[in-house]
mmCIF file with all atom_site columns, C-alpha atoms in Angstrom:
data_model
loop_
_atom_site.group_PDB
_atom_site.id
_atom_site.type_symbol
_atom_site.label_atom_id
_atom_site.label_alt_id
_atom_site.label_comp_id
_atom_site.label_asym_id
_atom_site.label_entity_id
_atom_site.label_seq_id
_atom_site.pdbx_PDB_ins_code
_atom_site.Cartn_x
_atom_site.Cartn_y
_atom_site.Cartn_z
_atom_site.occupancy
_atom_site.B_iso_or_equiv
_atom_site.pdbx_formal_charge
_atom_site.auth_seq_id
_atom_site.auth_comp_id
_atom_site.auth_asym_id
_atom_site.auth_atom_id
_atom_site.pdbx_PDB_model_num
ATOM 1   C CA . MET A 1 1   ? 96.724  116.517 176.022 1.00 43.00 ? 9   MET A CA 1
ATOM 2   C CA . LEU A 1 2   ? 94.021  114.601 178.016 1.00 44.00 ? 10  LEU A CA 1
ATOM 3   C CA . ARG A 1 3   ? 92.214  112.055 175.822 1.00 41.00 ? 11  ARG A CA 1
ATOM 4   C CA . LEU A 1 4   ? 89.528  109.779 176.661 1.00 40.00 ? 12  LEU A CA 1
ATOM 5   C CA . ARG A 1 5   ? 88.353  106.725 174.680 1.00 37.00 ? 13  ARG A CA 1
ATOM 6   C CA . ALA A 1 6   ? 84.765  107.005 173.140 1.00 35.00 ? 14  ALA A CA 1
ATOM 7   C CA . ARG A 1 7   ? 82.959  104.248 171.043 1.00 34.00 ? 15  ARG A CA 1
ATOM 8   C CA . VAL A 1 8   ? 82.457  105.053 167.501 1.00 34.00 ? 16  VAL A CA 1
ATOM 9   C CA . ILE A 1 9   ? 79.350  104.054 165.329 1.00 33.00 ? 17  ILE A CA 1
ATOM 10  C CA . THR A 1 10  ? 80.560  103.328 161.819 1.00 32.00 ? 18  THR A CA 1
ATOM 11  C CA . ASP A 1 11  ? 78.678  103.426 158.581 1.00 33.00 ? 19  ASP A CA 1
ATOM 12  C CA . TRP A 1 12  ? 80.087  100.185 157.350 1.00 33.00 ? 20  TRP A CA 1
ATOM 13  C CA . MET A 1 13  ? 77.449  98.115  159.089 1.00 33.00 ? 21  MET A CA 1
ATOM 14  C CA . PRO A 1 14  ? 74.189  97.027  156.972 1.00 36.00 ? 22  PRO A CA 1
ATOM 15  C CA . THR A 1 15  ? 71.336  99.455  157.763 1.00 37.00 ? 23  THR A CA 1
ATOM 16  C CA . SER A 1 16  ? 69.309  96.592  159.521 1.00 37.00 ? 24  SER A CA 1
ATOM 17  C CA . GLU A 1 17  ? 72.048  96.151  162.010 1.00 38.00 ? 25  GLU A CA 1
ATOM 18  C CA . ASN A 1 18  ? 72.427  99.837  162.949 1.00 36.00 ? 26  ASN A CA 1
ATOM 19  C CA . SER A 1 19  ? 69.614  99.564  165.450 1.00 33.00 ? 27  SER A CA 1
ATOM 20  C CA . ILE A 1 20  ? 71.490  97.065  167.566 1.00 36.00 ? 28  ILE A CA 1
ATOM 21  C CA . LEU A 1 21  ? 75.120  97.556  167.892 1.00 34.00 ? 29  LEU A CA 1
ATOM 22  C CA . PRO A 1 22  ? 77.265  94.747  169.086 1.00 36.00 ? 30  PRO A CA 1
ATOM 23  C CA . ASP A 1 23  ? 79.331  95.346  172.038 1.00 38.00 ? 31  ASP A CA 1
ATOM 24  C CA . ILE A 1 24  ? 82.887  95.931  170.531 1.00 36.00 ? 32  ILE A CA 1
ATOM 25  C CA . PRO A 1 25  ? 85.763  96.217  172.746 1.00 40.00 ? 33  PRO A CA 1
ATOM 26  C CA . TYR A 1 26  ? 88.124  99.216  172.224 1.00 40.00 ? 34  TYR A CA 1
ATOM 27  C CA . ASP A 1 27  ? 90.898  98.194  170.068 1.00 40.00 ? 35  ASP A CA 1
ATOM 28  C CA . ASP A 1 28  ? 93.937  100.321 169.495 1.00 44.00 ? 36  ASP A CA 1
ATOM 29  C CA . ASP A 1 29  ? 94.491  98.976  166.042 1.00 43.00 ? 37  ASP A CA 1
ATOM 30  C CA . LEU A 1 30  ? 91.013  99.737  164.578 1.00 40.00 ? 38  LEU A CA 1
ATOM 31  C CA . ASP A 1 31  ? 90.983  102.232 161.756 1.00 43.00 ? 39  ASP A CA 1
ATOM 32  C CA . HIS A 1 32  ? 87.688  103.839 163.053 1.00 42.00 ? 40  HIS A CA 1
ATOM 33  C CA . LYS A 1 33  ? 88.045  105.333 166.610 1.00 42.00 ? 41  LYS A CA 1
ATOM 34  C CA . THR A 1 34  ? 87.154  108.565 168.164 1.00 45.00 ? 42  THR A CA 1
ATOM 35  C CA . GLU A 1 35  ? 88.680  110.210 171.263 1.00 55.00 ? 43  GLU A CA 1
ATOM 36  C CA . PHE A 1 36  ? 86.642  112.399 173.578 1.00 61.00 ? 44  PHE A CA 1
ATOM 37  C CA . ILE A 1 37  ? 88.636  115.353 174.822 1.00 85.00 ? 45  ILE A CA 1
ATOM 38  C CA . MET A 1 38  ? 87.280  117.162 177.841 1.00 93.00 ? 46  MET A CA 1
ATOM 39  C CA . LYS A 1 39  ? 86.696  120.891 177.734 1.00 97.00 ? 47  LYS A CA 1
ATOM 40  C CA . ILE A 1 40  ? 86.582  123.336 180.753 1.00 98.00 ? 48  ILE A CA 1
ATOM 41  C CA . TRP A 1 41  ? 83.800  125.943 180.339 1.00 98.00 ? 49  TRP A CA 1
ATOM 42  C CA . VAL A 1 42  ? 83.876  128.917 182.704 1.00 98.00 ? 50  VAL A CA 1
ATOM 43  C CA . ASP A 1 43  ? 81.018  131.037 183.591 1.00 97.00 ? 51  ASP A CA 1
ATOM 44  C CA . ALA A 1 44  ? 83.429  134.021 183.237 1.00 96.00 ? 52  ALA A CA 1
ATOM 45  C CA . ASP A 1 45  ? 81.292  137.033 184.061 1.00 91.00 ? 53  ASP A CA 1
ATOM 46  C CA . ALA A 1 46  ? 81.325  136.219 187.723 1.00 88.00 ? 54  ALA A CA 1
ATOM 47  C CA . CYS A 1 47  ? 84.524  134.159 188.030 1.00 95.00 ? 55  CYS A CA 1
ATOM 48  C CA . PRO A 1 48  ? 87.142  135.670 190.102 1.00 95.00 ? 56  PRO A CA 1
ATOM 49  C CA . GLY A 1 49  ? 90.511  136.781 188.432 1.00 95.00 ? 57  GLY A CA 1
ATOM 50  C CA . VAL A 1 50  ? 92.719  134.619 190.696 1.00 96.00 ? 58  VAL A CA 1
ATOM 51  C CA . ILE A 1 51  ? 90.524  131.558 189.624 1.00 98.00 ? 59  ILE A CA 1
ATOM 52  C CA . LYS A 1 52  ? 90.863  132.388 185.963 1.00 97.00 ? 60  LYS A CA 1
ATOM 53  C CA . GLU A 1 53  ? 94.667  132.594 186.469 1.00 97.00 ? 61  GLU A CA 1
ATOM 54  C CA . ILE A 1 54  ? 94.715  129.067 187.982 1.00 98.00 ? 62  ILE A CA 1
ATOM 55  C CA . LEU A 1 55  ? 92.634  127.868 185.039 1.00 98.00 ? 63  LEU A CA 1
ATOM 56  C CA . PHE A 1 56  ? 94.961  129.552 182.521 1.00 98.00 ? 64  PHE A CA 1
ATOM 57  C CA . ARG A 1 57  ? 98.001  127.788 183.890 1.00 97.00 ? 65  ARG A CA 1
ATOM 58  C CA . ALA A 1 58  ? 96.172  124.514 184.148 1.00 97.00 ? 66  ALA A CA 1
ATOM 59  C CA . ALA A 1 59  ? 95.066  124.634 180.271 1.00 97.00 ? 67  ALA A CA 1
ATOM 60  C CA . ASP A 1 60  ? 98.574  125.414 179.189 1.00 96.00 ? 68  ASP A CA 1
ATOM 61  C CA . ARG A 1 61  ? 100.068 122.718 181.517 1.00 95.00 ? 69  ARG A CA 1
ATOM 62  C CA . THR A 1 62  ? 97.691  119.973 180.532 1.00 94.00 ? 70  THR A CA 1
ATOM 63  C CA . GLY A 1 63  ? 96.586  120.938 176.987 1.00 95.00 ? 71  GLY A CA 1
ATOM 64  C CA . VAL A 1 64  ? 92.789  120.980 177.907 1.00 96.00 ? 72  VAL A CA 1
ATOM 65  C CA . GLU A 1 65  ? 90.763  123.400 176.037 1.00 97.00 ? 73  GLU A CA 1
ATOM 66  C CA . LEU A 1 66  ? 89.346  126.254 178.210 1.00 98.00 ? 74  LEU A CA 1
ATOM 67  C CA . MET A 1 67  ? 86.439  128.190 176.901 1.00 98.00 ? 75  MET A CA 1
ATOM 68  C CA . LEU A 1 68  ? 85.499  131.430 178.863 1.00 98.00 ? 76  LEU A CA 1
ATOM 69  C CA . VAL A 1 69  ? 81.840  132.551 178.246 1.00 97.00 ? 77  VAL A CA 1
ATOM 70  C CA . ALA A 1 70  ? 80.812  136.020 179.183 1.00 96.00 ? 78  ALA A CA 1
ATOM 71  C CA . ASN A 1 71  ? 78.495  138.858 177.964 1.00 95.00 ? 79  ASN A CA 1
ATOM 72  C CA . GLN A 1 72  ? 81.618  141.142 177.989 1.00 93.00 ? 80  GLN A CA 1
ATOM 73  C CA . LEU A 1 73  ? 85.053  140.923 176.416 1.00 92.00 ? 81  LEU A CA 1
ATOM 74  C CA . ILE A 1 74  ? 87.312  138.704 178.485 1.00 91.00 ? 82  ILE A CA 1
ATOM 75  C CA . ARG A 1 75  ? 91.184  139.126 178.213 1.00 90.00 ? 83  ARG A CA 1
ATOM 76  C CA . THR A 1 76  ? 92.982  135.958 177.958 1.00 94.00 ? 84  THR A CA 1
ATOM 77  C CA . PRO A 1 77  ? 96.618  135.140 177.528 1.00 95.00 ? 85  PRO A CA 1
ATOM 78  C CA . ALA A 1 78  ? 97.924  134.047 174.178 1.00 95.00 ? 86  ALA A CA 1
ATOM 79  C CA . SER A 1 79  ? 97.394  130.194 174.215 1.00 96.00 ? 87  SER A CA 1
ATOM 80  C CA . PRO A 1 80  ? 96.190  127.728 171.665 1.00 96.00 ? 88  PRO A CA 1
ATOM 81  C CA . TYR A 1 81  ? 94.246  126.134 174.592 1.00 97.00 ? 89  TYR A CA 1
ATOM 82  C CA . ILE A 1 82  ? 92.401  129.194 175.823 1.00 97.00 ? 90  ILE A CA 1
ATOM 83  C CA . LYS A 1 83  ? 89.520  130.818 174.027 1.00 97.00 ? 91  LYS A CA 1
ATOM 84  C CA . SER A 1 84  ? 86.580  133.145 174.891 1.00 96.00 ? 92  SER A CA 1
ATOM 85  C CA . ILE A 1 85  ? 83.049  133.529 173.745 1.00 96.00 ? 93  ILE A CA 1
ATOM 86  C CA . GLN A 1 86  ? 81.276  136.776 174.044 1.00 96.00 ? 94  GLN A CA 1
ATOM 87  C CA . VAL A 1 87  ? 77.488  136.538 174.078 1.00 97.00 ? 95  VAL A CA 1
ATOM 88  C CA . ALA A 1 88  ? 74.713  139.194 174.146 1.00 95.00 ? 96  ALA A CA 1
ATOM 89  C CA . ALA A 1 89  ? 73.982  140.753 177.458 1.00 93.00 ? 97  ALA A CA 1
ATOM 90  C CA . GLY A 1 90  ? 70.976  139.429 179.188 1.00 90.00 ? 98  GLY A CA 1
ATOM 91  C CA . PHE A 1 91  ? 69.766  137.218 182.089 1.00 89.00 ? 99  PHE A CA 1
ATOM 92  C CA . ASP A 1 92  ? 71.325  133.641 181.809 1.00 91.00 ? 100 ASP A CA 1
ATOM 93  C CA . VAL A 1 93  ? 72.553  134.219 178.185 1.00 95.00 ? 101 VAL A CA 1
ATOM 94  C CA . ALA A 1 94  ? 76.180  133.026 179.070 1.00 95.00 ? 102 ALA A CA 1
ATOM 95  C CA . ASP A 1 95  ? 74.561  130.223 181.215 1.00 96.00 ? 103 ASP A CA 1
ATOM 96  C CA . ASN A 1 96  ? 72.448  128.933 178.276 1.00 95.00 ? 104 ASN A CA 1
ATOM 97  C CA . GLU A 1 97  ? 75.386  129.162 175.879 1.00 97.00 ? 105 GLU A CA 1
ATOM 98  C CA . ILE A 1 98  ? 77.445  127.022 178.187 1.00 97.00 ? 106 ILE A CA 1
ATOM 99  C CA . VAL A 1 99  ? 74.587  124.359 178.502 1.00 97.00 ? 107 VAL A CA 1
ATOM 100 C CA . LYS A 1 100 ? 73.989  124.453 174.682 1.00 97.00 ? 108 LYS A CA 1
ATOM 101 C CA . ARG A 1 101 ? 77.678  123.672 173.941 1.00 97.00 ? 109 ARG A CA 1
ATOM 102 C CA . LEU A 1 102 ? 78.472  121.313 176.845 1.00 96.00 ? 110 LEU A CA 1
ATOM 103 C CA . SER A 1 103 ? 79.311  117.659 176.244 1.00 96.00 ? 111 SER A CA 1
ATOM 104 C CA . ALA A 1 104 ? 78.838  114.871 178.922 1.00 95.00 ? 112 ALA A CA 1
ATOM 105 C CA . GLY A 1 105 ? 82.039  114.674 180.789 1.00 94.00 ? 113 GLY A CA 1
ATOM 106 C CA . ASP A 1 106 ? 83.079  118.414 180.294 1.00 97.00 ? 114 ASP A CA 1
ATOM 107 C CA . LEU A 1 107 ? 83.789  120.597 183.380 1.00 98.00 ? 115 LEU A CA 1
ATOM 108 C CA . VAL A 1 108 ? 82.129  123.794 184.089 1.00 98.00 ? 116 VAL A CA 1
ATOM 109 C CA . ILE A 1 109 ? 83.458  126.413 186.577 1.00 98.00 ? 117 ILE A CA 1
ATOM 110 C CA . THR A 1 110 ? 80.630  128.375 188.160 1.00 96.00 ? 118 THR A CA 1
ATOM 111 C CA . ALA A 1 111 ? 79.155  129.529 191.385 1.00 93.00 ? 119 ALA A CA 1
ATOM 112 C CA . ASP A 1 112 ? 75.698  129.622 189.815 1.00 91.00 ? 120 ASP A CA 1
ATOM 113 C CA . ILE A 1 113 ? 73.752  126.838 191.444 1.00 91.00 ? 121 ILE A CA 1
ATOM 114 C CA . PRO A 1 114 ? 71.085  126.411 188.777 1.00 93.00 ? 122 PRO A CA 1
ATOM 115 C CA . LEU A 1 115 ? 73.656  126.401 186.033 1.00 95.00 ? 123 LEU A CA 1
ATOM 116 C CA . ALA A 1 116 ? 75.600  123.682 187.932 1.00 95.00 ? 124 ALA A CA 1
ATOM 117 C CA . ALA A 1 117 ? 72.341  121.600 188.304 1.00 94.00 ? 125 ALA A CA 1
ATOM 118 C CA . GLU A 1 118 ? 71.823  121.867 184.590 1.00 95.00 ? 126 GLU A CA 1
ATOM 119 C CA . VAL A 1 119 ? 75.413  120.775 183.916 1.00 96.00 ? 127 VAL A CA 1
ATOM 120 C CA . ILE A 1 120 ? 75.160  117.720 186.148 1.00 95.00 ? 128 ILE A CA 1
ATOM 121 C CA . SER A 1 121 ? 71.802  116.811 184.587 1.00 95.00 ? 129 SER A CA 1
ATOM 122 C CA . LYS A 1 122 ? 73.497  116.816 181.216 1.00 96.00 ? 130 LYS A CA 1
ATOM 123 C CA . GLY A 1 123 ? 76.457  114.548 182.483 1.00 95.00 ? 131 GLY A CA 1
ATOM 124 C CA . GLY A 1 124 ? 78.915  117.218 183.099 1.00 96.00 ? 132 GLY A CA 1
ATOM 125 C CA . GLN A 1 125 ? 80.808  118.175 186.149 1.00 96.00 ? 133 GLN A CA 1
ATOM 126 C CA . ALA A 1 126 ? 80.479  121.366 187.955 1.00 97.00 ? 134 ALA A CA 1
ATOM 127 C CA . LEU A 1 127 ? 83.215  123.024 190.244 1.00 97.00 ? 135 LEU A CA 1
ATOM 128 C CA . ASN A 1 128 ? 82.740  126.131 192.140 1.00 96.00 ? 136 ASN A CA 1
ATOM 129 C CA . PRO A 1 129 ? 85.488  128.756 192.593 1.00 97.00 ? 137 PRO A CA 1
ATOM 130 C CA . ARG A 1 130 ? 85.881  127.557 196.326 1.00 96.00 ? 138 ARG A CA 1
ATOM 131 C CA . GLY A 1 131 ? 86.688  124.111 195.238 1.00 96.00 ? 139 GLY A CA 1
ATOM 132 C CA . GLU A 1 132 ? 83.501  122.187 195.866 1.00 94.00 ? 140 GLU A CA 1
ATOM 133 C CA . LEU A 1 133 ? 82.846  119.719 193.096 1.00 94.00 ? 141 LEU A CA 1
ATOM 134 C CA . TYR A 1 134 ? 79.069  119.287 193.033 1.00 93.00 ? 142 TYR A CA 1
ATOM 135 C CA . THR A 1 135 ? 77.459  115.945 193.038 1.00 90.00 ? 143 THR A CA 1
ATOM 136 C CA . THR A 1 136 ? 73.742  115.134 192.404 1.00 86.00 ? 144 THR A CA 1
ATOM 137 C CA . ASP A 1 137 ? 73.112  115.078 196.088 1.00 85.00 ? 145 ASP A CA 1
ATOM 138 C CA . SER A 1 138 ? 74.939  118.160 196.907 1.00 79.00 ? 146 SER A CA 1
ATOM 139 C CA . ILE A 1 139 ? 73.499  120.287 194.101 1.00 78.00 ? 147 ILE A CA 1
ATOM 140 C CA . ARG A 1 140 ? 69.981  119.331 195.336 1.00 78.00 ? 148 ARG A CA 1
ATOM 141 C CA . ALA A 1 141 ? 70.770  120.431 198.882 1.00 66.00 ? 149 ALA A CA 1
ATOM 142 C CA . ARG A 1 142 ? 72.182  123.733 197.380 1.00 74.00 ? 150 ARG A CA 1
ATOM 143 C CA . LEU A 1 143 ? 69.199  124.294 195.305 1.00 69.00 ? 151 LEU A CA 1
ATOM 144 C CA . ASN A 1 144 ? 66.960  123.844 198.348 1.00 67.00 ? 152 ASN A CA 1
ATOM 145 C CA . MET A 1 145 ? 69.164  126.253 200.393 1.00 68.00 ? 153 MET A CA 1
ATOM 146 C CA . ARG A 1 146 ? 69.031  128.820 197.421 1.00 68.00 ? 154 ARG A CA 1
ATOM 147 C CA . ASP A 1 147 ? 65.219  128.577 197.398 1.00 68.00 ? 155 ASP A CA 1
ATOM 148 C CA . PHE A 1 148 ? 65.026  129.089 201.112 1.00 64.00 ? 156 PHE A CA 1
ATOM 149 C CA . MET A 1 149 ? 67.290  132.181 201.086 1.00 66.00 ? 157 MET A CA 1
ATOM 150 C CA . ASP A 1 150 ? 65.337  133.650 198.263 1.00 70.00 ? 158 ASP A CA 1
ATOM 151 C CA . THR A 1 151 ? 62.187  133.261 200.350 1.00 73.00 ? 159 THR A CA 1
ATOM 152 C CA . LEU A 1 152 ? 63.889  135.052 203.307 1.00 67.00 ? 160 LEU A CA 1
ATOM 153 C CA . ARG A 1 153 ? 65.176  137.929 201.059 1.00 69.00 ? 161 ARG A CA 1
ATOM 154 C CA . ALA A 1 154 ? 61.633  138.208 199.524 1.00 77.00 ? 162 ALA A CA 1
ATOM 155 C CA . SER A 1 155 ? 60.205  138.626 202.973 1.00 76.00 ? 163 SER A CA 1
ATOM 156 C CA . GLY A 1 156 ? 62.567  141.448 203.741 1.00 78.00 ? 164 GLY A CA 1
ATOM 157 C CA . ILE A 1 157 ? 65.218  139.542 205.605 1.00 77.00 ? 165 ILE A CA 1
ATOM 158 C CA . HIS A 1 158 ? 68.777  140.723 204.767 1.00 73.00 ? 166 HIS A CA 1
ATOM 159 C CA . THR A 1 159 ? 70.772  137.597 204.416 1.00 67.00 ? 167 THR A CA 1
ATOM 160 C CA . GLY A 1 160 ? 74.272  138.975 203.205 1.00 69.00 ? 168 GLY A CA 1
ATOM 161 C CA . GLY A 1 161 ? 76.467  137.536 200.682 1.00 66.00 ? 169 GLY A CA 1
ATOM 162 C CA . PRO A 1 162 ? 79.100  134.972 200.525 1.00 72.00 ? 170 PRO A CA 1
ATOM 163 C CA . ALA A 1 163 ? 82.518  135.711 202.213 1.00 74.00 ? 171 ALA A CA 1
ATOM 164 C CA . ALA A 1 164 ? 85.350  137.079 200.066 1.00 82.00 ? 172 ALA A CA 1
ATOM 165 C CA . LEU A 1 165 ? 87.563  134.438 198.372 1.00 89.00 ? 173 LEU A CA 1
ATOM 166 C CA . ASN A 1 166 ? 90.620  133.769 200.569 1.00 92.00 ? 174 ASN A CA 1
ATOM 167 C CA . GLN A 1 167 ? 93.821  131.846 200.117 1.00 95.00 ? 175 GLN A CA 1
ATOM 168 C CA . SER A 1 168 ? 92.494  128.507 201.427 1.00 95.00 ? 176 SER A CA 1
ATOM 169 C CA . ASP A 1 169 ? 89.696  128.829 198.849 1.00 95.00 ? 177 ASP A CA 1
ATOM 170 C CA . ARG A 1 170 ? 92.125  129.247 195.978 1.00 96.00 ? 178 ARG A CA 1
ATOM 171 C CA . LYS A 1 171 ? 94.035  126.303 197.261 1.00 97.00 ? 179 LYS A CA 1
ATOM 172 C CA . ALA A 1 172 ? 90.956  124.152 197.555 1.00 97.00 ? 180 ALA A CA 1
ATOM 173 C CA . PHE A 1 173 ? 89.901  125.115 194.121 1.00 98.00 ? 181 PHE A CA 1
ATOM 174 C CA . ALA A 1 174 ? 93.401  124.383 192.603 1.00 97.00 ? 182 ALA A CA 1
ATOM 175 C CA . ASP A 1 175 ? 93.429  120.951 194.391 1.00 97.00 ? 183 ASP A CA 1
ATOM 176 C CA . SER A 1 176 ? 89.862  120.100 193.197 1.00 97.00 ? 184 SER A CA 1
ATOM 177 C CA . LEU A 1 177 ? 90.853  120.950 189.605 1.00 97.00 ? 185 LEU A CA 1
ATOM 178 C CA . ASP A 1 178 ? 94.036  118.903 189.693 1.00 97.00 ? 186 ASP A CA 1
ATOM 179 C CA . ARG A 1 179 ? 91.918  115.816 191.077 1.00 96.00 ? 187 ARG A CA 1
ATOM 180 C CA . VAL A 1 180 ? 89.382  116.340 188.080 1.00 95.00 ? 188 VAL A CA 1
ATOM 181 C CA . LEU A 1 181 ? 92.113  116.627 185.510 1.00 94.00 ? 189 LEU A CA 1
ATOM 182 C CA . SER A 1 182 ? 93.925  113.612 186.892 1.00 91.00 ? 190 SER A CA 1
ATOM 183 C CA . ARG A 1 183 ? 90.801  111.417 186.897 1.00 85.00 ? 191 ARG A CA 1
ATOM 184 C CA . GLN A 1 184 ? 90.063  112.621 183.374 1.00 78.00 ? 192 GLN A CA 1
ATOM 185 C CA . SER A 1 185 ? 93.679  111.637 182.184 1.00 70.00 ? 193 SER A CA 1
ATOM 186 C CA . THR A 1 186 ? 93.236  108.193 183.725 1.00 63.00 ? 194 THR A CA 1
ATOM 187 C CA . GLY A 1 187 ? 89.627  107.776 182.336 1.00 59.00 ? 195 GLY A CA 1
ATOM 188 C CA . HIS A 1 188 ? 87.938  107.396 185.640 1.00 51.00 ? 196 HIS A CA 1
ATOM 189 C CA . HIS A 1 189 ? 84.130  107.854 185.930 1.00 47.00 ? 197 HIS A CA 1
ATOM 190 C CA . ASN A 1 190 ? 82.402  111.175 186.449 1.00 49.00 ? 198 ASN A CA 1
ATOM 191 C CA . PRO A 1 191 ? 81.819  111.835 190.287 1.00 46.00 ? 199 PRO A CA 1
ATOM 192 C CA . ALA A 1 192 ? 79.040  114.190 189.580 1.00 47.00 ? 200 ALA A CA 1
ATOM 193 C CA . SER A 1 193 ? 76.696  111.190 188.810 1.00 44.00 ? 201 SER A CA 1
ATOM 194 C CA . SER A 1 194 ? 77.294  109.799 192.355 1.00 43.00 ? 202 SER A CA 1
#
């Protein structure tokens, strides 16, 4: 299972010292320590089945907890690492649930640009089903393009939709997911903040 080190604030310090914590190096022998375990959150209503299958295999292989959030029942394989959360139907209900439960460092799988932007602003990572790991800069550009396309559609111009997911998209997703999981297991920094 991937485990990342996190600093613990302990209650053994006098109250007057709680406001200014000394910089204590991580020590494997300390009695009080906490480990951060990354979760993978999936905006599951729109996530393609082939991408879910890749995620199921990755969760079982690495022991990372995989949480699928949708407004409908999602079938998942029997696994201690895979869970689903069904939310009420409605606009952005699943997105809001993901943002509410997300911890900094968690990974969210979504093609929803506004959700990806919220994830990055909370210190999470966002990966789309085509394998693009969003950064602060790339999500800004995507939001601008989305707004532009919305303006075109509102003026009556038919803009079409994204191309169907193909084999190279699936490979790009699997490769990006493996890179994120590898970085997390070695404790490297979150690339979404770049």
